[in-house]
XYZ file of C-alpha atoms in Angstrom:
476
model
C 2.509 22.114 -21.788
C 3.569 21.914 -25.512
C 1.125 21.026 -28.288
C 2.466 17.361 -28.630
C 1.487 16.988 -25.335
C -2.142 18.361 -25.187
C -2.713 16.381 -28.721
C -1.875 13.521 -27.101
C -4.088 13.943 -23.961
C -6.954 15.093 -26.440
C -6.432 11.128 -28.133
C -6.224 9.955 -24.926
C -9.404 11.295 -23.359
C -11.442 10.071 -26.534
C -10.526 6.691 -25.466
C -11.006 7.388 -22.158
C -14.678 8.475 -22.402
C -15.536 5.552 -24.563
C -19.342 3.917 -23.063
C -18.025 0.202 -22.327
C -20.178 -0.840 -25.415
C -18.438 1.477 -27.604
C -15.604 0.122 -29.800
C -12.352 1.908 -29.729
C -12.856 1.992 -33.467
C -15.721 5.307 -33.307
C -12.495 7.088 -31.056
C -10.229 7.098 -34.278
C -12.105 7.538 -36.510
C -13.217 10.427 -34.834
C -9.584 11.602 -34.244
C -8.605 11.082 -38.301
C -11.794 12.707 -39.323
C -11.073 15.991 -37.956
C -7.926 15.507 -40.174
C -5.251 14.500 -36.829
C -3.061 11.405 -37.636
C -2.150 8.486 -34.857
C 1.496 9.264 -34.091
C 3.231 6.351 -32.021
C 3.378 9.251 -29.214
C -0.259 9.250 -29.470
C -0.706 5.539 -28.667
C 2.438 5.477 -25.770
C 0.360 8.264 -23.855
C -3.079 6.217 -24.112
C -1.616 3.095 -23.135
C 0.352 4.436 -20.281
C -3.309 6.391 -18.972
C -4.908 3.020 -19.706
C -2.606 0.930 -17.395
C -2.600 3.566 -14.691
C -6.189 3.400 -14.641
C -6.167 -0.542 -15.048
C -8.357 -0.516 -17.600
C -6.770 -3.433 -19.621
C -9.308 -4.645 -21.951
C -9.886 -1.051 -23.431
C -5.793 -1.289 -24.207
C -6.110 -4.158 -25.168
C -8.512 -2.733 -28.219
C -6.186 0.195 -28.660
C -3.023 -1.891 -29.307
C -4.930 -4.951 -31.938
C -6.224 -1.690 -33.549
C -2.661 -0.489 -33.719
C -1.355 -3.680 -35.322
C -4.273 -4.000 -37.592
C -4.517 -0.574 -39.106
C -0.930 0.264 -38.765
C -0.638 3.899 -38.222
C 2.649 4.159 -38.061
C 6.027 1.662 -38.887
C 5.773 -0.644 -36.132
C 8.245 -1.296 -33.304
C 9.124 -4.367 -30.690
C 7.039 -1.922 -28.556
C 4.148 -1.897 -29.938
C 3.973 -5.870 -29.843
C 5.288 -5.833 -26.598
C 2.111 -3.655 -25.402
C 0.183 -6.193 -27.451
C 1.665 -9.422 -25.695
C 1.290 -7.789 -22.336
C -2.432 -7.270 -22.517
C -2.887 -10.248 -24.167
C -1.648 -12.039 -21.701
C -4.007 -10.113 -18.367
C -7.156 -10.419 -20.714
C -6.825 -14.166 -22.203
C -4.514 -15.841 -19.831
C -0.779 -17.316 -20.528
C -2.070 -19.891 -23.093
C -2.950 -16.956 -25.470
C 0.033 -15.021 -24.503
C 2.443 -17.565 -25.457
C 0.412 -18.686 -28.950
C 0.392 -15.125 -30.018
C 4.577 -14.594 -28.944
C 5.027 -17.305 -31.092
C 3.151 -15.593 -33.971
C 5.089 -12.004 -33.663
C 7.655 -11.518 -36.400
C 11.128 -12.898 -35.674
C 12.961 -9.618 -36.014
C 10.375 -7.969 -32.628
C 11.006 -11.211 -30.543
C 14.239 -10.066 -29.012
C 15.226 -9.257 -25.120
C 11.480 -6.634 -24.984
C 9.431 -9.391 -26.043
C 10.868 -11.839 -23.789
C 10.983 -9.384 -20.755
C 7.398 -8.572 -21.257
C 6.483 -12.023 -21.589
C 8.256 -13.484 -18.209
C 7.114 -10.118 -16.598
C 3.347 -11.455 -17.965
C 3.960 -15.154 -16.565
C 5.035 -13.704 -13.250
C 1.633 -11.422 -13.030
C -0.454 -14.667 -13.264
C 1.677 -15.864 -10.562
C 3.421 -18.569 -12.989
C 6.514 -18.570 -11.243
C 7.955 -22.010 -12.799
C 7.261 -20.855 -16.602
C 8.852 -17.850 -16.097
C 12.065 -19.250 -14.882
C 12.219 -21.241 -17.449
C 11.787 -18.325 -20.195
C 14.643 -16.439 -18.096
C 16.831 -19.894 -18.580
C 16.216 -19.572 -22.440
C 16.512 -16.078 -22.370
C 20.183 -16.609 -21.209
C 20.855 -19.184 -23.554
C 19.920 -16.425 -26.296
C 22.256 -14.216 -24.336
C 19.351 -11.418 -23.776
C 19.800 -9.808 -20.640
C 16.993 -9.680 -18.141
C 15.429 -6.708 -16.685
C 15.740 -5.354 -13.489
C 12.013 -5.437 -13.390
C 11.740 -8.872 -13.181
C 14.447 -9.642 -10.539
C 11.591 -6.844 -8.823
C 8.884 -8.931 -9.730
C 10.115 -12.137 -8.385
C 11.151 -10.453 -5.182
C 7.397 -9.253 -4.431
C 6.145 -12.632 -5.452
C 8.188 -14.155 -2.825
C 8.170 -11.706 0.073
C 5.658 -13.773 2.131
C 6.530 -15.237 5.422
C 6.562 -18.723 3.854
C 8.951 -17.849 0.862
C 11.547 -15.554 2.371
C 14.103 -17.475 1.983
C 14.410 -17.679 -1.691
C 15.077 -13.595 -1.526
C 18.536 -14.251 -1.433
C 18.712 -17.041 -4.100
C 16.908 -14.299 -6.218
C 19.610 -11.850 -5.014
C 22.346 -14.151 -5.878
C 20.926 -14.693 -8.913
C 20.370 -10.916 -10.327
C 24.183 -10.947 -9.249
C 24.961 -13.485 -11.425
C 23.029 -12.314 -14.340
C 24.853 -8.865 -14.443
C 21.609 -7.293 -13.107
C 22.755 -4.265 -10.596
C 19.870 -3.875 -7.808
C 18.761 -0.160 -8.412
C 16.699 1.954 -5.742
C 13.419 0.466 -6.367
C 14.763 -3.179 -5.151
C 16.041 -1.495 -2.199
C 12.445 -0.047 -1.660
C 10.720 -3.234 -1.716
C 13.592 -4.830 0.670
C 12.045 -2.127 2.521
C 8.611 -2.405 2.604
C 9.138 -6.525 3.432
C 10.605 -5.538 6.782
C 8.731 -2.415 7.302
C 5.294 -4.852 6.837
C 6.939 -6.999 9.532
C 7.542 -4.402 11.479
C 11.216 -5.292 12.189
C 12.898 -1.831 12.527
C 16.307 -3.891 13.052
C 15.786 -5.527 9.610
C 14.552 -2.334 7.923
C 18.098 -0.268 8.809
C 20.228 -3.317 7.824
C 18.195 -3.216 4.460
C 19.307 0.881 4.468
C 22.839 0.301 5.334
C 22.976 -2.082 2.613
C 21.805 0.092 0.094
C 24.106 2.898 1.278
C 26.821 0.260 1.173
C 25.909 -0.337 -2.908
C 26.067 3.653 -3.451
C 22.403 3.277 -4.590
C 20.521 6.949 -3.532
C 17.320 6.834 -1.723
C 14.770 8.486 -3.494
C 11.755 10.040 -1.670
C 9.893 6.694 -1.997
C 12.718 5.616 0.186
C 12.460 8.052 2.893
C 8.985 7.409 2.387
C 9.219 3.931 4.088
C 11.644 4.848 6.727
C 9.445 7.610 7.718
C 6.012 5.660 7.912
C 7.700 2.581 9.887
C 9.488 4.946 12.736
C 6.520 6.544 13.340
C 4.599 3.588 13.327
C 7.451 2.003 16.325
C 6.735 5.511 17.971
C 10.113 6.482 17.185
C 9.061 9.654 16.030
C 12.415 11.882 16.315
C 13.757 9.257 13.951
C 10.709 9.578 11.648
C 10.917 13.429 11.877
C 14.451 13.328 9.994
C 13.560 11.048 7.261
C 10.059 13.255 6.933
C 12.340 15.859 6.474
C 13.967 13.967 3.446
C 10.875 13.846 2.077
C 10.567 17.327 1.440
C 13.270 17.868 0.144
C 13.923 15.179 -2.347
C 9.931 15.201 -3.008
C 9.874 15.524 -7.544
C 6.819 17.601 -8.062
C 3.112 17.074 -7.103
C 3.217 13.776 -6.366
C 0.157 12.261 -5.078
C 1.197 8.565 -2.934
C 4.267 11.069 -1.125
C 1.748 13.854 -0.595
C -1.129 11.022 0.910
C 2.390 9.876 3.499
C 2.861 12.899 4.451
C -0.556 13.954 6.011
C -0.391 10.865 7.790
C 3.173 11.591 9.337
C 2.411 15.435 10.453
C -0.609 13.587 12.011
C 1.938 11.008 13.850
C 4.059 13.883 14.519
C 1.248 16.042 16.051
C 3.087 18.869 13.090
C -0.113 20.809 12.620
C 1.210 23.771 10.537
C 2.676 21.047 8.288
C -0.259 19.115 7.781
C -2.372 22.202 7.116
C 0.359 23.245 4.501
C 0.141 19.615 3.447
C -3.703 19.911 3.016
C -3.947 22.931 0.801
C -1.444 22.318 -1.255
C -3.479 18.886 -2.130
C -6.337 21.174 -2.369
C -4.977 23.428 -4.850
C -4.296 20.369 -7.477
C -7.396 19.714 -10.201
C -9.163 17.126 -8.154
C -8.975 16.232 -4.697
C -9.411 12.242 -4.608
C -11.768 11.033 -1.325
C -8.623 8.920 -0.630
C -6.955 12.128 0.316
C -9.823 13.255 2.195
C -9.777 10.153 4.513
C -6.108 10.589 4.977
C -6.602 14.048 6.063
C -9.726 13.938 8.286
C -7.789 10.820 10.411
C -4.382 13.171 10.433
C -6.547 15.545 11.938
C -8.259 13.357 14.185
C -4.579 11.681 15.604
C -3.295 15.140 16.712
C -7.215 15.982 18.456
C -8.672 18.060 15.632
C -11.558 16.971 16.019
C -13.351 20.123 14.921
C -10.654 19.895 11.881
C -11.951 16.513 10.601
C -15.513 17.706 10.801
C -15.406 20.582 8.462
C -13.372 17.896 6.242
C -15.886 15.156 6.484
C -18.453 18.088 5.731
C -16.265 18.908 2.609
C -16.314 15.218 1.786
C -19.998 14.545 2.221
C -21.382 17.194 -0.212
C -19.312 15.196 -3.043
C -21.462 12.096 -2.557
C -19.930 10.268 0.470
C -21.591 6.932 -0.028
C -18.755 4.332 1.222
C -18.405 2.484 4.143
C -14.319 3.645 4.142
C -15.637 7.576 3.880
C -18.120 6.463 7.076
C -14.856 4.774 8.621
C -12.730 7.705 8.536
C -15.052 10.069 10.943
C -15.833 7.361 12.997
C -12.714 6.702 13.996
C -11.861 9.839 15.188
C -14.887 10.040 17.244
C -14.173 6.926 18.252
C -10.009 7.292 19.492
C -11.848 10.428 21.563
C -14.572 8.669 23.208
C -17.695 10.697 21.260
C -19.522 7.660 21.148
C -22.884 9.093 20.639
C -21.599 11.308 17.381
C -19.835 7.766 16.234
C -23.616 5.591 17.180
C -25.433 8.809 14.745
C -23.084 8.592 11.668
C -23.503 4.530 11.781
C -27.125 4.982 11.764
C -26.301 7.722 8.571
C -24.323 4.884 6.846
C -26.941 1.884 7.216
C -29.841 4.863 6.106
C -27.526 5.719 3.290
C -27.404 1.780 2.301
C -24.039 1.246 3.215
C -23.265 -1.039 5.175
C -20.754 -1.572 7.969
C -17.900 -3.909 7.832
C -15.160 -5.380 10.833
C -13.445 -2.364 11.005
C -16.412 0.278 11.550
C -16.897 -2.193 14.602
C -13.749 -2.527 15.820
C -13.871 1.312 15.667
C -17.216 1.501 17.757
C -15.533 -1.266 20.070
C -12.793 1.235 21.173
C -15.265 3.877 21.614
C -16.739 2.355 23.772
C -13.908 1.762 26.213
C -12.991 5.191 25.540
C -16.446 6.257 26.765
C -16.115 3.861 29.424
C -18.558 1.203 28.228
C -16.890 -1.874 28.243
C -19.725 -4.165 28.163
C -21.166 -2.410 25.198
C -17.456 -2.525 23.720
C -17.210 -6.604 24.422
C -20.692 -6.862 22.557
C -19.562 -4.741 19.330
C -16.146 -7.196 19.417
C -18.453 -10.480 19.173
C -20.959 -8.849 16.579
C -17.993 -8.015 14.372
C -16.634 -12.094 14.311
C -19.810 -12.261 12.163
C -18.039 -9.763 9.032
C -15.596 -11.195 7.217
C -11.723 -9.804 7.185
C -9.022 -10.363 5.032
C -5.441 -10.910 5.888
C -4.641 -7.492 4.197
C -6.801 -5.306 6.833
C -5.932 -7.549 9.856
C -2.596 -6.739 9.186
C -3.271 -2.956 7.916
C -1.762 -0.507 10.779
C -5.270 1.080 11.065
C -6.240 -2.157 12.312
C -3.735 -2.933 14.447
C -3.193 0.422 15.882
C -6.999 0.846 17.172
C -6.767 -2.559 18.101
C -3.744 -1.965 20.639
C -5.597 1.020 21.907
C -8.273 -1.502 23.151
C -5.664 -3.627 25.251
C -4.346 -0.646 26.635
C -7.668 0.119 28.398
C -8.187 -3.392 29.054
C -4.371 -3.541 30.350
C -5.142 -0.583 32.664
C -7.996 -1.916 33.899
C -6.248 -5.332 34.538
C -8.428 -6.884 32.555
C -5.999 -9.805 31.449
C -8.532 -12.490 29.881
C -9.197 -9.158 27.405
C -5.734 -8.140 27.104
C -4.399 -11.738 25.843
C -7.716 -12.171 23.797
C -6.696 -9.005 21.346
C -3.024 -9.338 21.657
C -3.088 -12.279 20.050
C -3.881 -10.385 16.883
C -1.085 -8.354 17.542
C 1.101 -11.640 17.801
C 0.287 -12.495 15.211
C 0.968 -9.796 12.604
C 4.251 -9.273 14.094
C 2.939 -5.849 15.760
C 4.354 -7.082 19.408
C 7.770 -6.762 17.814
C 7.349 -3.126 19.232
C 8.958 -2.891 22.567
C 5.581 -0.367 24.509
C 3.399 -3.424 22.703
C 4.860 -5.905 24.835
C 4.898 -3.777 27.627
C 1.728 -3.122 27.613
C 0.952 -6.769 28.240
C 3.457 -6.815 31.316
C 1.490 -4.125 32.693
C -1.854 -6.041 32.099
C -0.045 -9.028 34.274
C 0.973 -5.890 36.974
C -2.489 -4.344 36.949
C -4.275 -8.054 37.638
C -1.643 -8.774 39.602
C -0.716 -12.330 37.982
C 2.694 -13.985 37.710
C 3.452 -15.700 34.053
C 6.943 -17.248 34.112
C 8.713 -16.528 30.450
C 7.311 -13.547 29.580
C 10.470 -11.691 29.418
C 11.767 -14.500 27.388
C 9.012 -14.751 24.606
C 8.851 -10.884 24.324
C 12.570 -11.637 22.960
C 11.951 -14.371 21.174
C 8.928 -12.553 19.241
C 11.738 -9.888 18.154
C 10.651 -7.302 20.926
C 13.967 -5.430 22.664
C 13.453 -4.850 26.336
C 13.866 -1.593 27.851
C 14.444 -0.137 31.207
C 10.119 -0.218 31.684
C 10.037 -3.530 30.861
C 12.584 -4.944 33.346
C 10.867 -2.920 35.720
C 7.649 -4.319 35.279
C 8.833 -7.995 35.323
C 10.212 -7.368 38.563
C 6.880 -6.402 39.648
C 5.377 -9.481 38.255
C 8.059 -11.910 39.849
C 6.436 -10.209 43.140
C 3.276 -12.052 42.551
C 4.687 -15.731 42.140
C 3.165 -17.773 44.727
């Protein structure tokens, strides 16, 4: 690392370790008394730590600090930085006053960006439209970031559609769709869990000579394994690695949970310590690791990682979460009952999913009464759209109707796979099965099964035409 570099970081931390009550002021003053001026390098680096960390209102400070005391000539950046923070700390009303304030010569195509990108963070989708209309009677070209923007905004169910107006659009405005559009294409049908959708999305961007990046492989990796296609997910894991850029954190996090999908051991060991031998080891990674560990039957694995955990101060209900759900996939019901009784003593205290976690040890341990009783107690927490749609969620949730399926327990079976309707999780072919097989096991004809499997977006197999031919046994 060069001198610039550690300078900067040196700047950076003295912001950094500002008290919340300090003023950014005492942190350059500092920095200019031991005789270091504020290079524009200086502020980029802060600013960029800043965001990552999302600590807004501290940038916020750096950049009117900037503009006051002006360190340096000042650029369209600099105001752009400005205006963006502006904006998240005071609202749109502010944002706009103070663009209207900023020298004529900085409001050009950066200003303009940042401030459409700004409207579309408060979800002001109308305002910025019509800042991208007057950007295009100025003839300033819009960024690619805000086509990005506006796709993410509408990628729920209920504004799909206008995806491919957007598309159309970028088209039109000379805007070339780059990997990371691709990659959120992606994610839309990976979240849906429409595999179809997901490779048409691929081909496409194949088609447009865009090249995945490991992000990219990323996503196709997670959602095969996720469908249990795992051979497929083994070649795009394989991608990965080898167009993986350094140490990066979110690709090293996917891959401990793929080894533990692909029951790859030596990889997710190798995985592990190279995580380990970075400057800090995040309890994120941790949790990752011990349920890796846990999927493949590690159980001793986990352990020694939840010890590892614990002695840093393991006082969140999602650090509790992660052990008990390994004891809970393998039925150790008792070890799952002692660390819940840890957590509350800790003052912690458990949420939906530590329950629905205890719920499907209990089936594993063969205590279904105890399990029905932990499914009504959790009703009582509440749970947000993003967790009942989380794979976690759904995954130890379909684990519960296959024991209930097997045990042809079909009042139980439609009663949780209604969840999995509903998230779209029954597009996977063995999901729907395993609801034929509930019908098998109780022994209960349902005419139109076969068709609402399809109409849900479910392919049938060979098992599954099998299995409705055992069901059309039972119609009286």
């Amino acid at each position: 690392m060069g001198g610039g570099s550690r300078r900067r970081r040196r700047l950076s931390s003295r912001i950094e370790r500002l008290s919340s009550g300090e003023s950014v002021v005492s942190a350059f003053q500092g920095w200019m008394g031991d005789g270091l001026p504020v290079h524009r390098g200086d502020i980029f680096h802060a600013i960029n730590r800043l965001r990552k960390f999302k600590l807004n209102k501290r940038a916020l400070e750096v950049m009117e600090w900037v503009i006051r005391e002006r360190p340096y000539k000042l650029k369209e950046l600099d105001y752009s930085y400005l205006l963006e923070f502006t904006t998240k700390i005071h609202g749109i009303p502010r944002g706009e006053n103070l663009f209207t304030c900023i020298p004529s010569e900085f409001r050009n195509e950066l200003l303009y960006n940042n401030l459409v990108l700004a409207c579309l963070d408060k979800g002001a989708i109308a305002l910025s439209k019509a800042y991208m209309k007057r950007m295009r009677e100025l003839r300033f070209p819009i960024s690619l970031y805000v086509f990005n923007h506006l796709i993410v905004l509408h990628s729920f169910p209920r504004d799909r559609k206008s995806i491919h107006r957007i598309l159309t659009q970028m088209k039109a405005d000379g805007v070339s769709p780059q990997a990371s559009t691709f990659n959120i294409l992606l994610k839309i049908e990976a979240r849906d869990h429409n595999i179809e959708g997901l490779m048409k999305v691929f081909n496409n961007m194949k088609h447009s000579k865009i090249e995945p990046n490991e992000i990219t492989y990323c996503i196709l990796a997670t959602a095969h394994a996720i469908a249990r296609l795992y051979t497929v997910s083994e070649v795009y894991v394989e991608e990965i690695v080898k167009s993986m850029s350094g140490d990066n954190w979110s690709t090293m996090d996917i891959l401990l949970v793929l080894y533990g999908y692909l029951g790859k051991e030596k990889d997710l060991e190798h995985t592990w310590e190279a995580i380990k031998s970075l400057p800090h080891v995040r309890n994120k990674c941790y949790i990752l690791a011990i349920e890796a560990f846990g999927r493949i039957g590690r159980v001793d694995r986990a352990e020694v990682l939840w010890s590892d955990m614990k002695r840093e101060d393991s006082k969140l209900v999602e650090q509790f979460n992660s052990i008990i759900s390994v004891y809970c996939r393998h039925g150790l019901i008792n070890k799952a009952s002692h660390l819940l009784k840890e957590l509350e003593a800790k003052g912690c205290k458990p949420n939906a999913i530590t329950y629905r976690h205890l719920a499907l040890g209990y089936m594993k341990a063969g205590l279904r009464n105890e399990a029905l009783r932990t499914l009504d107690v959790a009703k009582d927490y509440a749970l947000s759209a993003r967790i009942k749609w989380s794979t976690p969620w759904l995954e130890t949730t379909y684990l519960m109707v296959e024991i209930f399926a097997d045990m042809g327990d079909l009042a139980n079976v439609k009663r949780l796979f209604g969840e999995l309707k509903e998230s779209k999780y029954c597009r996977y072919t063995f999901v729907c099965n395993t609801l034929l097989r509930a019908y098998v096991k109780a022994k209960v004809y349902e005419p139109g099964l076969l068709t609402e499997m399809i109409m849900g977006g479910a392919r049938p197999d060979s098992e599954t035409y099998s299995l409705v031919s055992l069901i059309e046994q039972y119609r009286t």
